[in-house]
Tab-separated table of C-alpha atoms in Angstrom:
chain	number	residue	atom	x	y	z
A	1	UNK	CA	126.431	106.001	86.276
A	2	UNK	CA	129.355	103.743	86.152
A	3	UNK	CA	130.187	100.364	84.073
A	4	UNK	CA	129.898	97.929	86.148
A	5	UNK	CA	133.357	96.089	87.255
A	6	UNK	CA	134.553	92.515	88.292
A	7	UNK	CA	134.888	92.476	92.111
A	8	UNK	CA	137.799	91.184	93.870
A	9	UNK	CA	135.292	89.796	96.992
A	10	UNK	CA	133.727	86.377	96.381
A	11	UNK	CA	131.095	86.878	93.574
A	12	UNK	CA	127.144	86.195	94.902
A	13	UNK	CA	125.245	83.783	92.968
A	14	UNK	CA	123.637	86.432	91.305
A	15	UNK	CA	122.704	89.843	91.411
A	16	UNK	CA	120.773	91.561	94.526
A	17	UNK	CA	119.469	94.825	92.978
A	18	UNK	CA	118.343	97.643	94.794
A	19	UNK	CA	115.924	100.426	93.504
A	20	UNK	CA	115.998	104.032	94.773
A	21	UNK	CA	112.744	106.106	93.882
A	22	UNK	CA	113.631	109.943	94.691
A	23	UNK	CA	111.495	112.889	95.935
A	24	UNK	CA	109.943	115.246	93.684
A	25	UNK	CA	106.208	115.356	94.332
A	26	UNK	CA	103.530	114.614	91.410
A	27	UNK	CA	106.570	115.409	89.045
A	28	UNK	CA	108.522	112.428	90.570
A	29	UNK	CA	105.697	110.252	90.659
A	30	UNK	CA	104.921	110.536	86.657
A	31	UNK	CA	108.909	110.438	85.951
A	32	UNK	CA	109.399	107.290	87.845
A	33	UNK	CA	106.194	105.480	86.159
A	34	UNK	CA	107.598	105.922	83.214
A	35	UNK	CA	111.012	104.214	84.664
A	36	UNK	CA	109.166	101.580	86.170
A	37	UNK	CA	107.706	100.477	82.570
A	38	UNK	CA	111.008	100.710	81.142
A	39	UNK	CA	112.199	98.418	84.181
A	40	UNK	CA	109.148	96.174	83.286
A	41	UNK	CA	109.477	95.618	79.798
A	42	UNK	CA	112.866	94.761	80.115
A	43	UNK	CA	112.265	92.200	83.042
A	44	UNK	CA	114.048	93.854	85.729
A	45	UNK	CA	111.334	95.238	87.935
A	46	UNK	CA	110.132	92.092	89.503
A	47	UNK	CA	113.879	91.368	89.911
A	48	UNK	CA	114.350	94.329	92.339
A	49	UNK	CA	115.020	92.621	96.214
A	50	UNK	CA	114.931	96.365	97.897
A	51	UNK	CA	112.628	99.093	97.276
A	52	UNK	CA	114.222	102.550	98.859
A	53	UNK	CA	111.735	105.990	98.494
A	54	UNK	CA	111.347	109.022	99.653
A	55	UNK	CA	108.270	111.731	99.486
A	56	UNK	CA	106.916	111.896	95.888
A	57	UNK	CA	108.677	108.221	95.390
A	58	UNK	CA	107.015	106.662	98.329
A	59	UNK	CA	103.649	107.094	97.194
A	60	UNK	CA	104.311	105.410	93.943
A	61	UNK	CA	106.656	102.962	95.603
A	62	UNK	CA	104.000	101.951	98.375
A	63	UNK	CA	101.470	101.822	95.404
A	64	UNK	CA	103.561	99.206	93.549
A	65	UNK	CA	105.055	97.306	96.786
A	66	UNK	CA	101.689	96.941	98.507
A	67	UNK	CA	99.375	96.056	95.818
A	68	UNK	CA	98.928	92.682	93.956
A	69	UNK	CA	97.905	94.308	90.430
A	70	UNK	CA	99.598	92.915	87.669
A	71	UNK	CA	101.763	95.775	85.925
A	72	UNK	CA	99.425	96.898	83.531
A	73	UNK	CA	96.652	97.419	86.151
A	74	UNK	CA	98.822	99.334	88.310
A	75	UNK	CA	100.097	101.718	85.518
A	76	UNK	CA	96.258	102.625	84.724
A	77	UNK	CA	95.298	103.041	88.263
A	78	UNK	CA	98.701	105.592	88.921
A	79	UNK	CA	98.251	107.345	85.698
A	80	UNK	CA	94.337	107.708	87.177
A	81	UNK	CA	95.462	108.849	90.281
A	82	UNK	CA	97.983	111.460	88.945
A	83	UNK	CA	95.113	113.113	86.746
A	84	UNK	CA	92.677	113.354	89.418
A	85	UNK	CA	95.398	114.804	91.697
A	86	UNK	CA	96.458	114.025	95.759
A	87	UNK	CA	95.689	117.551	96.292
A	88	UNK	CA	92.017	117.064	95.655
A	89	UNK	CA	92.306	114.092	97.957
A	90	UNK	CA	93.401	115.912	100.465
A	91	UNK	CA	90.857	119.115	100.566
A	92	UNK	CA	88.359	116.310	100.339
A	93	UNK	CA	89.440	115.053	103.861
A	94	UNK	CA	89.872	118.358	105.106
A	95	UNK	CA	86.505	119.903	103.864
A	96	UNK	CA	84.243	116.487	104.291
A	97	UNK	CA	85.766	114.414	107.241
A	98	UNK	CA	86.448	115.420	111.241
A	99	UNK	CA	89.839	116.752	110.094
A	100	UNK	CA	88.358	119.962	109.356
A	101	UNK	CA	87.333	120.344	113.112
A	102	UNK	CA	90.360	118.838	114.269
A	103	UNK	CA	92.824	121.399	112.280
A	104	UNK	CA	90.269	123.955	113.726
A	105	UNK	CA	90.592	123.153	117.243
A	106	UNK	CA	94.368	122.660	116.579
A	107	UNK	CA	94.672	126.431	115.288
A	108	UNK	CA	92.388	128.026	118.079
A	109	UNK	CA	93.900	126.203	120.838
A	110	UNK	CA	97.829	125.655	119.848
A	111	UNK	CA	98.181	127.956	116.709
A	112	UNK	CA	96.949	131.393	117.882
A	113	UNK	CA	98.729	131.053	121.125
A	114	UNK	CA	101.932	129.599	119.525
A	115	UNK	CA	101.917	133.063	117.323
A	116	UNK	CA	101.369	134.957	120.485
A	117	UNK	CA	104.138	133.099	122.614
A	118	UNK	CA	106.654	133.411	119.250
A	119	UNK	CA	105.978	137.405	119.085
A	120	UNK	CA	106.380	137.798	122.957
A	121	UNK	CA	109.491	135.794	122.859
A	122	UNK	CA	110.949	137.841	120.030
A	123	UNK	CA	109.983	141.047	121.998
A	124	UNK	CA	111.990	139.866	124.807
A	125	UNK	CA	114.829	138.752	122.731
A	126	UNK	CA	114.935	141.988	121.000
A	127	UNK	CA	114.899	143.598	124.593
A	128	UNK	CA	117.906	141.672	125.495
A	129	UNK	CA	119.740	142.460	122.282
A	130	UNK	CA	119.337	146.375	123.186
A	131	UNK	CA	119.569	146.562	126.560
A	132	UNK	CA	121.526	143.429	127.979
A	133	UNK	CA	118.226	142.505	130.210
A	134	UNK	CA	118.550	138.674	131.058
A	135	UNK	CA	115.227	137.068	129.499
A	136	UNK	CA	116.986	133.747	128.299
A	137	UNK	CA	115.463	131.691	130.865
A	138	UNK	CA	112.020	133.022	130.232
A	139	UNK	CA	112.482	132.807	126.130
A	140	UNK	CA	113.058	129.123	127.005
A	141	UNK	CA	110.197	128.732	128.844
A	142	UNK	CA	108.114	129.953	126.225
A	143	UNK	CA	109.836	127.916	123.871
A	144	UNK	CA	108.995	124.968	125.998
A	145	UNK	CA	105.499	126.078	126.711
A	146	UNK	CA	104.536	126.412	122.559
A	147	UNK	CA	106.213	123.076	122.349
A	148	UNK	CA	103.765	121.454	124.452
A	149	UNK	CA	100.423	122.397	123.073
A	150	UNK	CA	98.522	120.228	121.305
A	151	UNK	CA	98.378	119.122	117.808
A	152	UNK	CA	94.875	116.769	116.836
A	153	UNK	CA	94.950	117.685	112.980
A	154	UNK	CA	96.731	119.137	110.119
A	155	UNK	CA	97.121	118.952	106.367
A	156	UNK	CA	99.348	116.183	107.119
A	157	UNK	CA	96.830	114.521	108.976
A	158	UNK	CA	94.543	115.177	106.259
A	159	UNK	CA	96.876	113.499	103.570
A	160	UNK	CA	97.339	110.626	106.090
A	161	UNK	CA	93.587	109.968	105.948
A	162	UNK	CA	93.436	110.395	102.189
A	163	UNK	CA	96.291	107.725	101.596
A	164	UNK	CA	94.261	105.744	103.901
A	165	UNK	CA	91.651	105.461	101.099
A	166	UNK	CA	94.635	103.935	98.815
A	167	UNK	CA	96.235	101.568	101.251
A	168	UNK	CA	93.518	100.843	103.973
A	169	UNK	CA	95.066	99.132	107.197
A	170	UNK	CA	97.784	97.826	105.619
A	171	UNK	CA	101.290	97.794	107.143
A	172	UNK	CA	104.760	98.550	106.163
A	173	UNK	CA	105.247	94.545	106.985
A	174	UNK	CA	102.741	93.628	104.632
A	175	UNK	CA	104.148	93.939	101.385
A	176	UNK	CA	102.459	92.149	98.538
A	177	UNK	CA	105.386	91.429	96.035
A	178	UNK	CA	106.916	88.277	96.982
A	179	UNK	CA	110.547	88.732	98.016
A	180	UNK	CA	110.344	92.566	98.023
A	181	UNK	CA	111.922	94.552	101.104
A	182	UNK	CA	110.824	98.090	101.470
A	183	UNK	CA	112.108	100.936	102.968
A	184	UNK	CA	110.197	104.272	103.305
A	185	UNK	CA	112.631	107.131	104.422
A	186	UNK	CA	111.425	110.534	106.412
A	187	UNK	CA	113.292	112.846	108.722
A	188	UNK	CA	113.072	113.545	112.528
A	189	UNK	CA	113.273	117.045	113.026
A	190	UNK	CA	113.891	116.823	116.778
A	191	UNK	CA	116.920	114.996	116.304
A	192	UNK	CA	117.954	116.087	112.736
A	193	UNK	CA	118.221	112.622	111.712
A	194	UNK	CA	116.782	109.782	109.387
A	195	UNK	CA	113.527	107.800	110.238
A	196	UNK	CA	113.097	104.797	108.229
A	197	UNK	CA	109.859	102.802	108.154
A	198	UNK	CA	110.869	99.077	106.987
A	199	UNK	CA	109.220	96.169	106.027
A	200	UNK	CA	111.350	94.103	108.220
A	201	UNK	CA	112.464	97.123	111.084
A	202	UNK	CA	111.281	100.594	111.703
A	203	UNK	CA	112.931	103.173	113.654
A	204	UNK	CA	115.625	105.711	113.873
A	205	UNK	CA	119.014	105.719	115.383
A	206	UNK	CA	118.394	108.179	118.240
A	207	UNK	CA	115.580	106.205	119.283
A	208	UNK	CA	115.849	102.513	118.535
A	209	UNK	CA	113.544	100.260	116.841
A	210	UNK	CA	110.014	100.490	116.805
A	211	UNK	CA	108.186	97.762	118.832
A	212	UNK	CA	104.728	96.634	118.814
A	213	UNK	CA	102.105	97.274	115.946
A	214	UNK	CA	103.864	97.809	112.967
A	215	UNK	CA	103.051	101.473	111.712
A	216	UNK	CA	100.719	101.690	108.750
A	217	UNK	CA	101.561	102.346	105.132
A	218	UNK	CA	99.579	105.404	105.202
A	219	UNK	CA	101.046	106.730	108.033
A	220	UNK	CA	104.744	106.257	106.557
A	221	UNK	CA	103.920	107.425	103.151
A	222	UNK	CA	102.644	110.704	104.935
A	223	UNK	CA	105.252	111.266	107.012
A	224	UNK	CA	107.902	110.724	103.872
A	225	UNK	CA	106.149	112.952	101.606
A	226	UNK	CA	105.424	116.070	104.198
A	227	UNK	CA	106.981	118.680	102.306
A	228	UNK	CA	108.002	121.103	105.102
A	229	UNK	CA	107.438	124.420	103.083
A	230	UNK	CA	103.741	123.304	102.713
A	231	UNK	CA	102.966	120.525	104.608
A	232	UNK	CA	103.524	120.235	108.628
A	233	UNK	CA	105.395	117.370	110.061
A	234	UNK	CA	103.576	114.302	111.424
A	235	UNK	CA	103.704	114.128	115.182
A	236	UNK	CA	103.773	110.576	116.415
A	237	UNK	CA	104.156	108.586	119.603
A	238	UNK	CA	105.864	105.064	119.346
A	239	UNK	CA	107.492	102.525	121.757
A	240	UNK	CA	110.843	102.116	121.059
A	241	UNK	CA	113.294	99.320	121.883
A	242	UNK	CA	117.171	100.266	122.137
A	243	UNK	CA	120.357	98.618	124.117
A	244	UNK	CA	117.642	96.343	125.860
A	245	UNK	CA	115.421	99.214	127.035
A	246	UNK	CA	112.489	99.874	125.736
A	247	UNK	CA	110.787	103.841	126.047
A	248	UNK	CA	108.014	105.366	124.965
A	249	UNK	CA	108.801	108.878	122.831
A	250	UNK	CA	107.276	111.452	120.210
A	251	UNK	CA	109.217	111.992	117.049
A	252	UNK	CA	108.018	114.848	114.689
A	253	UNK	CA	108.601	113.458	111.051
A	254	UNK	CA	108.892	115.266	107.994
A	255	UNK	CA	109.914	114.687	104.134
A	256	UNK	CA	112.416	111.916	103.761
A	257	UNK	CA	114.108	114.430	101.248
A	258	UNK	CA	115.295	116.563	103.939
A	259	UNK	CA	117.885	114.079	105.223
A	260	UNK	CA	118.316	112.229	101.570
A	261	UNK	CA	116.507	113.055	98.726
A	262	UNK	CA	117.492	110.400	96.429
A	263	UNK	CA	116.586	107.115	99.179
A	264	UNK	CA	120.312	105.755	97.963
A	265	UNK	CA	121.775	106.011	101.525
A	266	UNK	CA	119.707	103.288	102.802
A	267	UNK	CA	121.117	100.669	99.987
A	268	UNK	CA	124.902	101.732	100.644
A	269	UNK	CA	127.891	98.743	101.694
A	270	UNK	CA	129.034	99.085	105.066
A	271	UNK	CA	125.620	100.561	107.083
A	272	UNK	CA	124.855	100.274	110.367
A	273	UNK	CA	121.876	97.785	110.684
A	274	UNK	CA	121.120	98.314	114.292
A	275	UNK	CA	117.834	99.693	113.430
A	276	UNK	CA	116.920	98.595	109.739
A	277	UNK	CA	117.772	95.902	107.883
A	278	UNK	CA	120.957	95.785	105.859
A	279	UNK	CA	120.838	94.363	102.820
A	280	UNK	CA	123.614	92.578	100.384
A	281	UNK	CA	123.296	94.819	97.497
A	282	UNK	CA	125.279	94.428	94.235
A	283	UNK	CA	123.835	96.995	91.935
A	284	UNK	CA	121.698	100.155	92.584
A	285	UNK	CA	119.533	101.782	89.989
A	286	UNK	CA	118.663	105.199	90.961
A	287	UNK	CA	115.716	106.914	89.897
A	288	UNK	CA	116.282	110.900	90.360
A	289	UNK	CA	113.639	113.209	89.232
A	290	UNK	CA	115.291	116.518	90.104
A	291	UNK	CA	115.517	119.266	87.531
A	292	UNK	CA	119.107	119.645	87.241
A	293	UNK	CA	121.688	122.427	87.304
A	294	UNK	CA	119.647	125.773	87.458
A	295	UNK	CA	119.843	127.853	84.559
A	296	UNK	CA	120.523	131.041	86.129
A	297	UNK	CA	117.796	133.292	84.973
A	298	UNK	CA	115.982	133.567	88.393
A	299	UNK	CA	116.450	136.318	91.083
A	300	UNK	CA	115.606	134.202	94.001
A	301	UNK	CA	115.187	137.524	96.639
A	302	UNK	CA	111.423	136.815	98.365
A	303	UNK	CA	111.024	134.341	100.746
A	304	UNK	CA	109.379	131.623	98.740
A	305	UNK	CA	111.471	131.784	95.967
A	306	UNK	CA	114.855	131.730	98.028
A	307	UNK	CA	113.560	129.288	100.341
A	308	UNK	CA	112.854	126.485	97.499
A	309	UNK	CA	116.255	127.619	95.409
A	310	UNK	CA	118.195	127.088	98.671
A	311	UNK	CA	116.504	123.415	99.181
A	312	UNK	CA	117.499	122.578	95.463
A	313	UNK	CA	120.978	123.835	95.985
A	314	UNK	CA	121.551	121.398	99.123
A	315	UNK	CA	120.072	118.560	97.561
A	316	UNK	CA	122.052	119.119	94.483
A	317	UNK	CA	125.257	119.264	96.548
A	318	UNK	CA	124.156	116.108	98.566
A	319	UNK	CA	123.544	114.486	95.146
A	320	UNK	CA	126.715	114.931	93.812
A	321	UNK	CA	128.155	113.397	97.063
A	322	UNK	CA	126.155	110.261	97.190
A	323	UNK	CA	126.844	109.839	93.471
A	324	UNK	CA	130.835	110.187	94.046
A	325	UNK	CA	130.447	107.527	96.912
A	326	UNK	CA	128.272	105.804	94.780
A	327	UNK	CA	131.512	105.867	91.991
A	328	UNK	CA	134.005	104.644	94.704
A	329	UNK	CA	131.899	102.155	95.827
A	330	UNK	CA	131.717	100.418	92.460
A	331	UNK	CA	135.791	100.947	92.013
A	332	UNK	CA	136.936	99.340	95.100
A	333	UNK	CA	134.434	96.361	94.473
A	334	UNK	CA	131.967	97.012	97.174
A	335	UNK	CA	129.100	97.216	94.511
A	336	UNK	CA	129.373	95.698	90.917
A	337	UNK	CA	127.551	98.705	89.513
A	338	UNK	CA	124.965	101.163	89.466
A	339	UNK	CA	122.973	103.382	87.219
A	340	UNK	CA	121.519	106.829	87.476
A	341	UNK	CA	118.238	107.432	85.714
A	342	UNK	CA	117.853	111.680	86.029
A	343	UNK	CA	115.222	113.741	84.374
A	344	UNK	CA	117.632	116.647	84.871
A	345	UNK	CA	120.218	114.816	82.594
A	346	UNK	CA	121.785	117.319	80.307
A	347	UNK	CA	120.737	115.491	77.040
A	348	UNK	CA	123.935	116.088	75.124
A	349	UNK	CA	125.564	114.049	77.518
A	350	UNK	CA	123.591	110.894	76.844
A	351	UNK	CA	124.954	108.149	75.483
A	352	UNK	CA	122.794	108.397	72.359
A	353	UNK	CA	119.428	110.396	71.944
A	354	UNK	CA	116.259	108.541	70.467
A	355	UNK	CA	114.864	110.968	67.701
A	356	UNK	CA	111.749	111.316	69.629
A	357	UNK	CA	113.447	112.215	72.737
A	358	UNK	CA	111.493	114.160	75.243
A	359	UNK	CA	113.748	117.096	76.095
A	360	UNK	CA	115.177	117.924	79.822
A	361	UNK	CA	113.567	121.444	78.952
A	362	UNK	CA	110.174	119.816	78.194
A	363	UNK	CA	109.830	118.648	81.581
A	364	UNK	CA	112.433	119.793	84.175
A	365	UNK	CA	110.047	122.640	85.127
A	366	UNK	CA	107.028	120.816	86.299
A	367	UNK	CA	105.896	121.550	89.672
A	368	UNK	CA	106.208	119.159	92.777
A	369	UNK	CA	102.970	119.704	94.195
A	370	UNK	CA	100.405	117.134	94.143
A	371	UNK	CA	97.808	118.657	91.858
A	372	UNK	CA	96.064	116.977	89.267
A	373	UNK	CA	97.951	116.603	86.182
A	374	UNK	CA	97.003	117.277	82.290
A	375	UNK	CA	97.411	114.352	80.175
A	376	UNK	CA	99.625	115.805	78.026
A	377	UNK	CA	102.290	116.403	81.196
A	378	UNK	CA	101.813	113.117	82.417
A	379	UNK	CA	102.598	111.519	78.626
A	380	UNK	CA	105.898	114.076	78.482
A	381	UNK	CA	107.305	113.050	81.987
A	382	UNK	CA	106.530	109.479	81.550
A	383	UNK	CA	107.802	108.919	78.220
A	384	UNK	CA	111.141	110.983	79.354
A	385	UNK	CA	111.173	108.028	82.355
A	386	UNK	CA	110.859	105.243	79.821
A	387	UNK	CA	113.380	106.531	77.358
A	388	UNK	CA	116.412	107.614	79.842
A	389	UNK	CA	115.862	104.268	81.763
A	390	UNK	CA	116.128	102.145	78.574
A	391	UNK	CA	119.358	103.981	77.624
A	392	UNK	CA	120.877	103.574	80.797
A	393	UNK	CA	120.101	100.290	81.338
A	394	UNK	CA	120.773	99.072	77.936
A	395	UNK	CA	124.135	100.546	77.988
A	396	UNK	CA	125.268	100.029	81.382
A	397	UNK	CA	123.363	97.163	82.980
A	398	UNK	CA	122.191	95.075	79.906
A	399	UNK	CA	123.591	91.859	81.927
A	400	UNK	CA	120.958	92.178	84.507
A	401	UNK	CA	118.130	91.505	82.159
A	402	UNK	CA	119.458	87.835	81.598
A	403	UNK	CA	120.944	87.387	85.166
A	404	UNK	CA	119.751	84.771	87.381
A	405	UNK	CA	118.631	86.259	91.052
A	406	UNK	CA	120.259	85.779	93.943
């Protein structure tokens, strides 16, 4: 985090606050809920002008942005949702709706043939490596055939349907909080680029801007939170406009954390606003539910553990680069200040430590899945979020609590 400094540029009439909610599944949702409590208590939450969310942060962010409930009511509903667990909601849709038929048909018509075609491609590749027989053209044809097989249902479409029970048919443009802009971040696996669902505009720079009907909140959140190790991507077809031309294209959307797990990049100064809106952000508050530095005690040899640790290493490296950029923006006056509220923060580096501080070790190992949470785990995660947010805001941004909005 950085102390706000006086900018050499013309000063705005008041702060324009951007709030970013990171990914991290249910752990992020509980931690962010505590952070939002502290922001609300200090009168800052209703001063936030743009909300950028990723993955688990998108679930809680959407629950807040697309509801007109007062904060205590919102708080109680989120607490109950986390106790119940989103996993149970997904399982219910899989077993008790048409999703089961769609998933079964997808597995039979596409899943088994995809596995067979993949095995055949692997055999041809091995044969080519051993004998030099030119099989690349056939391999490419098999790959194209795999990619053309239909997908009618998956755990992610069941997730979307479960989210529809929370958000109904509300579209991303229909934000309930007056004056609040929202960006829900996903990643397109076809191009490896960011795909953003915005309350003003949606799309990705490789495709253009979505035209026609606005995507639903349930679809945007499901795409943003489709953690690729567990959930398959959401395959959607939209009509895009780019450079004056309109074209229908299919995207393959996965967890926004693949591209930016912090959700901060869309708030940074100097962004290109061709696809999604840019905002005159003066202050950024980043809520980060990451676990912090690895303790070095694991031996991630097998597939599951090594993939998870690889994701964590990439996210930490990317996170460090983002925060270095934010420091530079403050130093150059492009931002007036930012605050980082970090679950994995090393406690001894805090400006001060409350006597009842929930420590990093108490919560950092909580899993990121959307399973039901115990009251004790919820209380620990939310309390740490409250405590860290209070410490950071009171130390680095106390003036925002009394500032006049732009």
